[in-house]
Amino acid sequence: MSAFNPETFLAAQRATVDTLLSVANTALASAERVAALNLHAAREAIEDMALSGKAALSVSNPQEAMTLPVKLAQPQVEKGMAYTRSVYEITSAAREDATNIVEARFDHFKADMARLAEQLTRTSPAGSEVAVAAIHSAVDSATQAFAQFNASMNQLRELTENNVTAMGNATVKASR
């Protein structure tokens, strides 16, 4: 029995292409959601400008003129924070989806490498234990690197969530 099977290699390449396409589709779906959000925000901005213009034209005394900027600013700050949260949620969901796709592919890769090592163990001549041990070592190293990458991404996600929340709270407080 041959240790190298071209069909297995081609199947792995197809799976890699499928994974890349899935990640690309996730990114495109996220971009579509951000574009739709931007269109909605642009429509609201135009409507808000019209309302602000009408409000400015309806001022009848100096006290109304003095309070008008504060009255107009508060909803804009809240809309800005809602927009920021929406963008963050869209990008976080896309990151989560892409991470799940890559994790699933990596799990499949580890299983394939374990099968390859087993096949090499059964079919290789005596003395090839070093090559099999090298495959196991490479898979273990890749697993550790992937785990560290995931831990770093989780820390970055938590830091970003905390910063977005703190920024939102500070902005809303400052605008009041």
Coordinates of N, CA, C and O in Angstrom, one line a residue:
M1 N 0.8 -1.2 0.0 CA 0.0 0.0 0.0 C 0.9 1.2 0.0 O 1.8 1.3 0.8
S2 N 0.6 2.2 -0.8 CA 1.4 3.4 -0.9 C 1.0 4.4 0.2 O -0.2 4.5 0.5
A3 N 2.0 5.1 0.7 CA 1.7 6.1 1.8 C 1.1 7.3 1.2 O 0.4 8.1 1.8
F4 N 1.4 7.6 -0.1 CA 0.9 8.8 -0.7 C -0.2 8.5 -1.6 O -0.1 7.7 -2.5
N5 N -1.3 9.1 -1.4 CA -2.5 8.9 -2.2 C -2.9 10.3 -2.8 O -3.3 11.2 -2.2
P6 N -2.8 10.4 -4.2 CA -3.1 11.7 -4.8 C -4.5 12.1 -4.6 O -4.8 13.3 -4.5
E7 N -5.4 11.2 -4.5 CA -6.8 11.6 -4.3 C -7.0 12.3 -2.9 O -7.7 13.2 -2.8
T8 N -6.3 11.8 -1.9 CA -6.3 12.4 -0.6 C -5.8 13.8 -0.7 O -6.3 14.8 -0.1
F9 N -4.7 14.0 -1.4 CA -4.1 15.3 -1.6 C -5.0 16.3 -2.3 O -5.2 17.4 -1.9
L10 N -5.7 15.8 -3.4 CA -6.6 16.6 -4.1 C -7.8 17.0 -3.2 O -8.4 18.1 -3.3
A11 N -8.3 16.0 -2.5 CA -9.4 16.3 -1.6 C -9.1 17.3 -0.5 O -9.9 18.2 -0.2
A12 N -7.8 17.3 0.0 CA -7.4 18.3 0.9 C -7.3 19.7 0.3 O -7.7 20.7 0.9
Q13 N -6.9 19.7 -1.0 CA -6.8 21.0 -1.7 C -8.2 21.5 -1.9 O -8.5 22.7 -1.8
R14 N -9.2 20.7 -2.3 CA -10.5 21.1 -2.5 C -11.1 21.6 -1.2 O -11.8 22.6 -1.2
A15 N -10.9 20.9 -0.1 CA -11.4 21.4 1.2 C -10.8 22.8 1.6 O -11.5 23.6 2.1
T16 N -9.5 23.0 1.3 CA -8.9 24.3 1.5 C -9.6 25.4 0.7 O -9.9 26.4 1.2
V17 N -9.8 25.1 -0.5 CA -10.5 26.1 -1.4 C -11.9 26.4 -0.9 O -12.3 27.5 -0.8
D18 N -12.6 25.3 -0.5 CA -14.0 25.5 0.1 C -13.9 26.3 1.3 O -14.8 27.2 1.5
T19 N -12.9 26.1 2.2 CA -12.8 26.9 3.4 C -12.6 28.3 3.1 O -13.2 29.2 3.6
L20 N -11.6 28.6 2.1 CA -11.3 30.0 1.7 C -12.6 30.7 1.2 O -12.9 31.8 1.4
L21 N -13.3 29.9 0.3 CA -14.6 30.5 -0.2 C -15.6 30.8 0.9 O -16.3 31.8 0.8
S22 N -15.7 29.9 1.9 CA -16.6 30.2 3.0 C -16.2 31.4 3.8 O -17.1 32.2 4.1
V23 N -14.9 31.6 4.0 CA -14.5 32.8 4.7 C -14.7 34.0 3.9 O -15.2 35.0 4.4
A24 N -14.4 33.9 2.6 CA -14.7 35.1 1.7 C -16.1 35.4 1.6 O -16.5 36.6 1.7
N25 N -17.0 34.4 1.6 CA -18.5 34.7 1.6 C -18.9 35.3 2.9 O -19.8 36.2 2.9
T26 N -18.3 34.9 4.0 CA -18.6 35.5 5.3 C -18.2 37.0 5.3 O -19.0 37.9 5.7
A27 N -17.0 37.3 4.7 CA -16.6 38.7 4.7 C -17.5 39.5 3.8 O -17.8 40.6 4.1
L28 N -17.9 38.9 2.6 CA -18.8 39.7 1.7 C -20.1 39.9 2.3 O -20.7 41.0 2.2
A29 N -20.7 39.0 3.1 CA -22.0 39.2 3.7 C -21.8 40.3 4.8 O -22.7 41.1 4.9
S30 N -20.7 40.3 5.5 CA -20.5 41.3 6.5 C -20.4 42.7 5.8 O -21.0 43.7 6.3
A31 N -19.7 42.7 4.7 CA -19.6 44.0 3.9 C -20.9 44.5 3.4 O -21.2 45.7 3.5
E32 N -21.8 43.6 3.0 CA -23.1 43.9 2.6 C -23.9 44.5 3.7 O -24.6 45.5 3.5
R33 N -23.8 43.9 4.9 CA -24.5 44.4 6.1 C -24.0 45.8 6.4 O -24.8 46.7 6.8
V34 N -22.7 46.0 6.4 CA -22.1 47.4 6.7 C -22.6 48.4 5.6 O -23.0 49.5 6.0
A35 N -22.6 48.0 4.4 CA -23.1 48.9 3.3 C -24.6 49.3 3.5 O -24.9 50.5 3.4
A36 N -25.4 48.3 3.9 CA -26.8 48.6 4.2 C -26.9 49.5 5.4 O -27.7 50.5 5.4
L37 N -26.1 49.3 6.4 CA -26.1 50.2 7.6 C -25.7 51.6 7.2 O -26.3 52.6 7.6
N38 N -24.7 51.7 6.3 CA -24.3 53.0 5.9 C -25.3 53.7 5.1 O -25.5 55.0 5.2
L39 N -26.0 53.0 4.2 CA -27.1 53.7 3.5 C -28.2 54.1 4.4 O -28.8 55.2 4.3
H40 N -28.6 53.3 5.4 CA -29.6 53.7 6.4 C -29.1 54.9 7.1 O -29.9 55.9 7.4
A41 N -27.9 55.0 7.6 CA -27.3 56.1 8.3 C -27.3 57.4 7.4 O -27.6 58.5 7.9
A42 N -27.0 57.2 6.1 CA -27.0 58.4 5.2 C -28.4 58.9 5.1 O -28.7 60.2 5.1
R43 N -29.4 58.0 5.0 CA -30.8 58.5 4.9 C -31.2 59.2 6.1 O -31.9 60.3 6.1
E44 N -30.9 58.7 7.3 CA -31.2 59.3 8.5 C -30.5 60.7 8.7 O -31.1 61.6 9.2
A45 N -29.3 60.8 8.2 CA -28.5 62.0 8.3 C -29.2 63.1 7.5 O -29.3 64.3 7.9
I46 N -29.7 62.8 6.3 CA -30.4 63.7 5.4 C -31.7 64.2 6.1 O -32.0 65.4 6.1
E47 N -32.4 63.2 6.6 CA -33.7 63.5 7.3 C -33.4 64.4 8.5 O -34.1 65.4 8.8
D48 N -32.3 64.1 9.3 CA -32.0 64.9 10.5 C -31.6 66.3 10.1 O -31.9 67.3 10.8
M49 N -30.9 66.5 9.0 CA -30.5 67.8 8.5 C -31.7 68.6 8.2 O -31.8 69.8 8.5
A50 N -32.7 68.0 7.5 CA -33.9 68.7 7.2 C -34.7 69.1 8.5 O -35.1 70.2 8.6
L51 N -34.7 68.2 9.4 CA -35.4 68.5 10.7 C -34.7 69.6 11.5 O -35.3 70.5 12.1
S52 N -33.4 69.6 11.5 CA -32.6 70.6 12.1 C -32.8 71.9 11.5 O -32.9 73.0 12.2
G53 N -32.8 72.0 10.2 CA -33.1 73.2 9.4 C -34.4 73.8 9.8 O -34.6 75.0 10.0
K54 N -35.4 72.9 9.8 CA -36.8 73.4 10.2 C -36.8 73.9 11.6 O -37.5 74.9 11.9
A55 N -36.1 73.2 12.5 CA -36.1 73.6 13.9 C -35.4 74.9 14.0 O -35.9 75.8 14.8
A56 N -34.3 75.1 13.3 CA -33.6 76.4 13.4 C -34.5 77.5 12.8 O -34.5 78.7 13.3
L57 N -35.2 77.3 11.8 CA -36.1 78.3 11.2 C -37.3 78.6 12.1 O -38.0 79.6 11.9
S58 N -37.7 77.7 13.0 CA -38.8 77.9 13.8 C -38.5 78.5 15.1 O -39.4 78.7 16.0
V59 N -37.3 78.9 15.4 CA -36.9 79.5 16.6 C -37.5 80.9 16.7 O -37.5 81.7 15.7
S60 N -38.2 81.2 17.8 CA -38.9 82.4 17.9 C -38.3 83.4 19.0 O -38.7 84.5 19.0
N61 N -37.4 82.9 19.8 CA -36.8 83.8 20.8 C -35.4 83.3 21.1 O -35.0 82.2 20.8
P62 N -34.6 84.2 21.8 CA -33.2 83.9 22.1 C -33.0 82.6 23.0 O -32.0 81.9 22.8
Q63 N -33.9 82.4 23.9 CA -33.8 81.2 24.8 C -33.9 79.9 23.9 O -33.1 79.0 24.1
E64 N -34.8 79.9 23.0 CA -34.9 78.7 22.1 C -33.7 78.6 21.3 O -33.2 77.4 21.1
A65 N -33.1 79.7 20.8 CA -31.9 79.6 20.0 C -30.7 79.1 20.8 O -29.9 78.3 20.3
M66 N -30.7 79.4 22.1 CA -29.6 78.9 23.0 C -29.7 77.4 23.3 O -28.7 76.7 23.4
T67 N -30.9 76.9 23.4 CA -31.1 75.5 23.8 C -31.2 74.6 22.6 O -31.0 73.4 22.7
L68 N -31.3 75.2 21.4 CA -31.4 74.4 20.2 C -30.2 73.4 19.9 O -30.4 72.3 19.6
P69 N -29.0 73.9 20.0 CA -27.9 73.0 19.7 C -27.8 71.8 20.6 O -27.6 70.7 20.2
V70 N -28.1 72.0 21.9 CA -28.1 70.8 22.8 C -29.2 69.9 22.5 O -29.1 68.7 22.5
K71 N -30.4 70.4 22.2 CA -31.6 69.6 21.8 C -31.3 68.8 20.6 O -31.7 67.7 20.5
L72 N -30.6 69.4 19.6 CA -30.3 68.7 18.4 C -29.1 67.7 18.5 O -29.1 66.7 17.8
A73 N -28.2 68.0 19.4 CA -27.0 67.2 19.5 C -27.3 65.8 20.2 O -26.7 64.8 19.7
Q74 N -28.1 65.8 21.2 CA -28.3 64.6 21.9 C -28.7 63.4 21.1 O -28.2 62.3 21.1
P75 N -29.8 63.6 20.2 CA -30.1 62.4 19.4 C -29.0 62.0 18.4 O -28.9 60.8 18.1
Q76 N -28.2 63.0 17.9 CA -27.1 62.6 17.0 C -26.1 61.8 17.7 O -25.5 60.9 17.1
V77 N -25.8 62.1 19.0 CA -24.8 61.4 19.7 C -25.3 59.9 19.9 O -24.6 59.0 19.7
E78 N -26.6 59.8 20.3 CA -27.1 58.5 20.5 C -27.1 57.7 19.2 O -26.8 56.5 19.2
K79 N -27.5 58.3 18.1 CA -27.4 57.6 16.8 C -26.0 57.2 16.4 O -25.8 56.1 15.9
G80 N -25.1 58.1 16.7 CA -23.7 57.8 16.4 C -23.2 56.6 17.2 O -22.5 55.7 16.7
M81 N -23.6 56.5 18.5 CA -23.3 55.3 19.3 C -24.0 54.1 18.8 O -23.4 53.0 18.8
A82 N -25.2 54.2 18.4 CA -25.9 53.1 17.9 C -25.3 52.6 16.6 O -25.1 51.3 16.4
Y83 N -24.8 53.5 15.8 CA -24.1 53.1 14.6 C -22.8 52.3 14.9 O -22.5 51.3 14.3
T84 N -22.1 52.9 15.9 CA -20.8 52.3 16.2 C -21.1 50.9 16.8 O -20.4 49.9 16.4
R85 N -22.1 50.7 17.6 CA -22.4 49.4 18.2 C -22.8 48.4 17.0 O -22.5 47.3 17.0
S86 N -23.6 48.9 16.1 CA -24.0 48.1 15.0 C -22.8 47.6 14.1 O -22.8 46.4 13.8
V87 N -21.9 48.5 13.8 CA -20.7 48.1 13.1 C -19.9 47.1 13.9 O -19.5 46.1 13.3
Y88 N -19.8 47.3 15.2 CA -19.1 46.4 16.0 C -19.8 45.0 16.0 O -19.1 44.0 15.9
E89 N -21.1 45.0 16.1 CA -21.8 43.7 16.1 C -21.7 43.0 14.8 O -21.5 41.8 14.8
I90 N -21.7 43.7 13.7 CA -21.6 43.1 12.4 C -20.2 42.5 12.2 O -20.0 41.3 11.8
T91 N -19.2 43.3 12.6 CA -17.8 42.7 12.4 C -17.5 41.6 13.4 O -16.8 40.7 13.1
S92 N -18.1 41.7 14.6 CA -17.9 40.6 15.6 C -18.5 39.3 15.1 O -17.9 38.2 15.2
A93 N -19.7 39.4 14.5 CA -20.4 38.2 14.0 C -19.6 37.6 12.9 O -19.5 36.4 12.8
A94 N -19.1 38.5 12.0 CA -18.3 38.0 10.9 C -17.0 37.3 11.4 O -16.6 36.2 10.9
R95 N -16.4 37.9 12.4 CA -15.2 37.3 12.9 C -15.5 35.9 13.5 O -14.8 35.0 13.3
E96 N -16.6 35.9 14.3 CA -17.0 34.6 14.9 C -17.3 33.5 13.9 O -16.9 32.4 14.0
D97 N -18.0 33.9 12.8 CA -18.3 33.0 11.7 C -17.0 32.5 11.1 O -16.9 31.3 10.8
A98 N -16.1 33.4 10.7 CA -14.9 33.0 10.1 C -14.0 32.1 11.0 O -13.5 31.1 10.6
T99 N -14.0 32.5 12.3 CA -13.3 31.7 13.3 C -13.8 30.2 13.3 O -13.1 29.3 13.3
N100 N -15.2 30.1 13.3 CA -15.8 28.8 13.4 C -15.4 28.0 12.1 O -15.2 26.8 12.2
I101 N -15.4 28.6 11.0 CA -15.1 27.9 9.7 C -13.6 27.4 9.8 O -13.3 26.3 9.5
V102 N -12.7 28.3 10.2 CA -11.3 28.0 10.3 C -11.1 26.9 11.3 O -10.3 25.9 11.1
E103 N -11.7 27.0 12.5 CA -11.6 26.0 13.5 C -12.1 24.6 13.0 O -11.4 23.6 13.3
A104 N -13.2 24.6 12.4 CA -13.7 23.3 11.8 C -12.7 22.7 10.8 O -12.4 21.5 10.9
R105 N -12.1 23.6 10.0 CA -11.2 23.1 9.0 C -9.9 22.6 9.7 O -9.3 21.6 9.3
F106 N -9.5 23.3 10.8 CA -8.3 22.9 11.5 C -8.5 21.6 12.2 O -7.6 20.7 12.2
D107 N -9.7 21.4 12.7 CA -10.0 20.1 13.4 C -9.9 19.0 12.3 O -9.4 17.9 12.6
H108 N -10.5 19.2 11.1 CA -10.4 18.3 10.1 C -8.9 18.0 9.7 O -8.6 16.8 9.4
F109 N -8.1 19.0 9.6 CA -6.7 18.9 9.3 C -6.0 18.0 10.3 O -5.3 17.1 9.9
K110 N -6.3 18.2 11.6 CA -5.7 17.4 12.6 C -6.1 15.9 12.5 O -5.2 15.1 12.6
A111 N -7.3 15.7 12.2 CA -7.8 14.3 12.0 C -7.1 13.7 10.8 O -6.7 12.5 10.8
D112 N -7.0 14.5 9.7 CA -6.3 13.9 8.5 C -4.8 13.6 8.8 O -4.3 12.6 8.4
M113 N -4.2 14.5 9.6 CA -2.8 14.2 9.9 C -2.6 13.0 10.8 O -1.7 12.2 10.7
A114 N -3.6 12.8 11.7 CA -3.5 11.6 12.6 C -3.7 10.4 11.7 O -3.0 9.4 11.9
R115 N -4.6 10.4 10.7 CA -4.8 9.3 9.9 C -3.6 9.0 9.0 O -3.1 7.9 8.8
L116 N -2.9 10.1 8.5 CA -1.7 9.9 7.8 C -0.6 9.3 8.6 O 0.1 8.4 8.2
A117 N -0.5 9.8 9.8 CA 0.6 9.2 10.7 C 0.3 7.7 11.0 O 1.2 6.9 11.0
E118 N -1.0 7.4 11.2 CA -1.4 6.0 11.4 C -1.0 5.2 10.2 O -0.5 4.1 10.3
Q119 N -1.4 5.7 9.0 CA -1.1 5.0 7.7 C 0.4 4.8 7.5 O 0.8 3.7 7.1
L120 N 1.1 5.8 7.8 CA 2.6 5.7 7.7 C 3.2 4.7 8.7 O 4.1 4.0 8.3
T121 N 2.6 4.7 9.9 CA 3.1 3.7 10.9 C 2.8 2.3 10.4 O 3.7 1.4 10.5
R122 N 1.7 2.1 9.7 CA 1.3 0.7 9.3 C 2.1 0.3 8.0 O 2.5 -0.8 7.8
T123 N 2.4 1.3 7.1 CA 2.9 0.9 5.8 C 4.4 1.2 5.6 O 5.0 0.8 4.7
S124 N 5.0 2.0 6.6 CA 6.4 2.4 6.4 C 7.3 1.3 6.9 O 6.9 0.5 7.8
P125 N 8.5 1.2 6.4 CA 9.4 0.2 6.8 C 9.9 0.6 8.2 O 9.8 1.7 8.7
A126 N 10.6 -0.4 8.8 CA 11.1 -0.2 10.2 C 12.1 1.0 10.1 O 12.8 1.2 9.1
G127 N 12.1 1.7 11.2 CA 13.0 2.9 11.3 C 12.4 4.2 10.9 O 13.0 5.2 11.0
S128 N 11.2 4.1 10.5 CA 10.5 5.4 10.0 C 9.7 6.0 11.2 O 9.0 7.0 11.0
E129 N 9.9 5.5 12.4 CA 9.2 6.1 13.6 C 9.6 7.6 13.7 O 8.7 8.3 14.2
V130 N 10.8 8.0 13.4 CA 11.2 9.4 13.5 C 10.3 10.2 12.6 O 9.8 11.3 13.0
A131 N 10.0 9.8 11.4 CA 9.1 10.6 10.5 C 7.7 10.7 11.1 O 7.1 11.8 11.0
V132 N 7.2 9.6 11.6 CA 5.9 9.6 12.2 C 5.9 10.6 13.4 O 4.9 11.3 13.6
A133 N 6.9 10.5 14.2 CA 7.0 11.3 15.4 C 7.1 12.8 15.0 O 6.5 13.7 15.7
A134 N 7.7 13.1 13.9 CA 7.8 14.4 13.4 C 6.5 15.0 13.0 O 6.1 16.1 13.2
I135 N 5.7 14.1 12.3 CA 4.3 14.5 12.0 C 3.5 14.8 13.2 O 2.8 15.9 13.3
H136 N 3.6 13.9 14.2 CA 2.8 14.2 15.5 C 3.3 15.5 16.1 O 2.5 16.3 16.6
S137 N 4.6 15.7 16.1 CA 5.1 16.9 16.7 C 4.7 18.2 15.9 O 4.3 19.2 16.6
A138 N 4.6 18.1 14.6 CA 4.2 19.2 13.8 C 2.7 19.5 14.1 O 2.3 20.7 14.2
V139 N 1.9 18.5 14.2 CA 0.5 18.7 14.5 C 0.3 19.3 15.9 O -0.5 20.2 16.1
D140 N 1.1 18.8 16.9 CA 1.0 19.3 18.3 C 1.4 20.8 18.3 O 0.7 21.6 18.9
S141 N 2.4 21.1 17.6 CA 2.9 22.5 17.5 C 1.8 23.4 16.8 O 1.5 24.5 17.3
A142 N 1.2 22.9 15.8 CA 0.2 23.7 15.1 C -1.0 23.9 16.0 O -1.6 24.9 16.0
T143 N -1.4 22.8 16.7 CA -2.5 22.9 17.7 C -2.2 23.9 18.8 O -3.1 24.8 19.1
Q144 N -1.0 23.9 19.3 CA -0.7 24.9 20.3 C -0.7 26.3 19.8 O -1.2 27.3 20.4
A145 N -0.2 26.5 18.6 CA -0.1 27.8 17.9 C -1.6 28.3 17.7 O -1.9 29.5 17.9
F146 N -2.4 27.4 17.2 CA -3.8 27.8 16.9 C -4.5 28.1 18.2 O -5.3 29.1 18.3
A147 N -4.3 27.4 19.3 CA -4.9 27.7 20.6 C -4.4 29.0 21.1 O -5.2 29.8 21.6
Q148 N -3.2 29.3 20.9 CA -2.7 30.6 21.4 C -3.3 31.8 20.5 O -3.6 32.8 21.1
F149 N -3.4 31.6 19.2 CA -4.0 32.5 18.4 C -5.4 32.8 18.8 O -5.9 33.9 18.9
N150 N -6.2 31.7 19.1 CA -7.6 31.9 19.5 C -7.7 32.6 20.9 O -8.5 33.5 21.0
A151 N -6.7 32.3 21.8 CA -6.7 33.0 23.1 C -6.4 34.5 22.9 O -7.1 35.4 23.5
S152 N -5.5 34.8 22.0 CA -5.2 36.2 21.7 C -6.4 36.9 21.1 O -6.7 38.1 21.4
M153 N -7.1 36.3 20.1 CA -8.3 36.9 19.5 C -9.4 37.1 20.5 O -10.1 38.1 20.5
N154 N -9.5 36.2 21.4 CA -10.5 36.4 22.5 C -10.2 37.5 23.4 O -11.1 38.3 23.8
Q155 N -8.9 37.7 23.7 CA -8.5 38.8 24.5 C -8.8 40.1 23.8 O -9.3 41.1 24.4
L156 N -8.5 40.1 22.5 CA -8.7 41.3 21.7 C -10.2 41.6 21.6 O -10.6 42.8 21.7
R157 N -11.0 40.6 21.4 CA -12.4 40.8 21.4 C -12.9 41.4 22.7 O -13.7 42.4 22.7
E158 N -12.5 40.9 23.8 CA -13.0 41.4 25.1 C -12.5 42.9 25.3 O -13.3 43.7 25.8
L159 N -11.3 43.1 24.9 CA -10.8 44.5 25.1 C -11.6 45.5 24.2 O -11.9 46.5 24.6
T160 N -11.9 45.1 23.0 CA -12.6 45.9 22.1 C -14.0 46.1 22.6 O -14.6 47.2 22.6
E161 N -14.7 45.1 23.1 CA -16.0 45.2 23.7 C -16.0 46.2 24.8 O -16.9 47.0 24.9
N162 N -15.0 46.0 25.7 CA -14.9 46.9 26.8 C -14.7 48.4 26.4 O -15.3 49.3 27.0
N163 N -13.8 48.6 25.4 CA -13.6 49.9 24.9 C -14.8 50.5 24.2 O -15.1 51.7 24.4
V164 N -15.5 49.8 23.5 CA -16.7 50.3 22.8 C -17.8 50.7 23.9 O -18.4 51.7 23.8
T165 N -17.9 49.8 24.9 CA -18.9 50.1 25.9 C -18.5 51.4 26.7 O -19.3 52.3 26.9
A166 N -17.2 51.5 27.1 CA -16.7 52.6 27.8 C -16.8 53.9 27.0 O -17.2 55.0 27.5
M167 N -16.5 53.8 25.7 CA -16.6 55.0 24.8 C -18.0 55.4 24.7 O -18.3 56.6 24.8
G168 N -18.9 54.5 24.6 CA -20.3 54.8 24.4 C -20.9 55.5 25.7 O -21.6 56.5 25.6
N169 N -20.5 54.9 26.8 CA -21.0 55.5 28.1 C -20.4 56.9 28.3 O -21.1 57.8 28.7
A170 N -19.1 57.1 28.0 CA -18.5 58.4 28.2 C -19.1 59.4 27.2 O -19.3 60.6 27.6
T171 N -19.4 59.0 26.0 CA -19.9 59.9 25.0 C -21.3 60.4 25.4 O -21.7 61.6 25.3
V172 N -22.1 59.4 25.8 CA -23.5 59.8 26.2 C -23.5 60.7 27.4 O -24.2 61.7 27.4
K173 N -22.6 60.4 28.4 CA -22.6 61.3 29.6 C -22.1 62.7 29.2 O -22.6 63.7 29.7
A174 N -21.1 62.7 28.3 CA -20.6 64.1 27.9 C -21.6 64.9 27.1 O -21.5 66.1 27.2
S175 N -22.5 64.2 26.5 CA -23.4 65.0 25.6 C -24.6 65.5 26.4 O -25.4 66.3 25.9
R176 N -24.8 65.1 27.7 CA -25.9 65.5 28.5 C -25.7 66.7 29.2 O -24.8 67.3 29.5

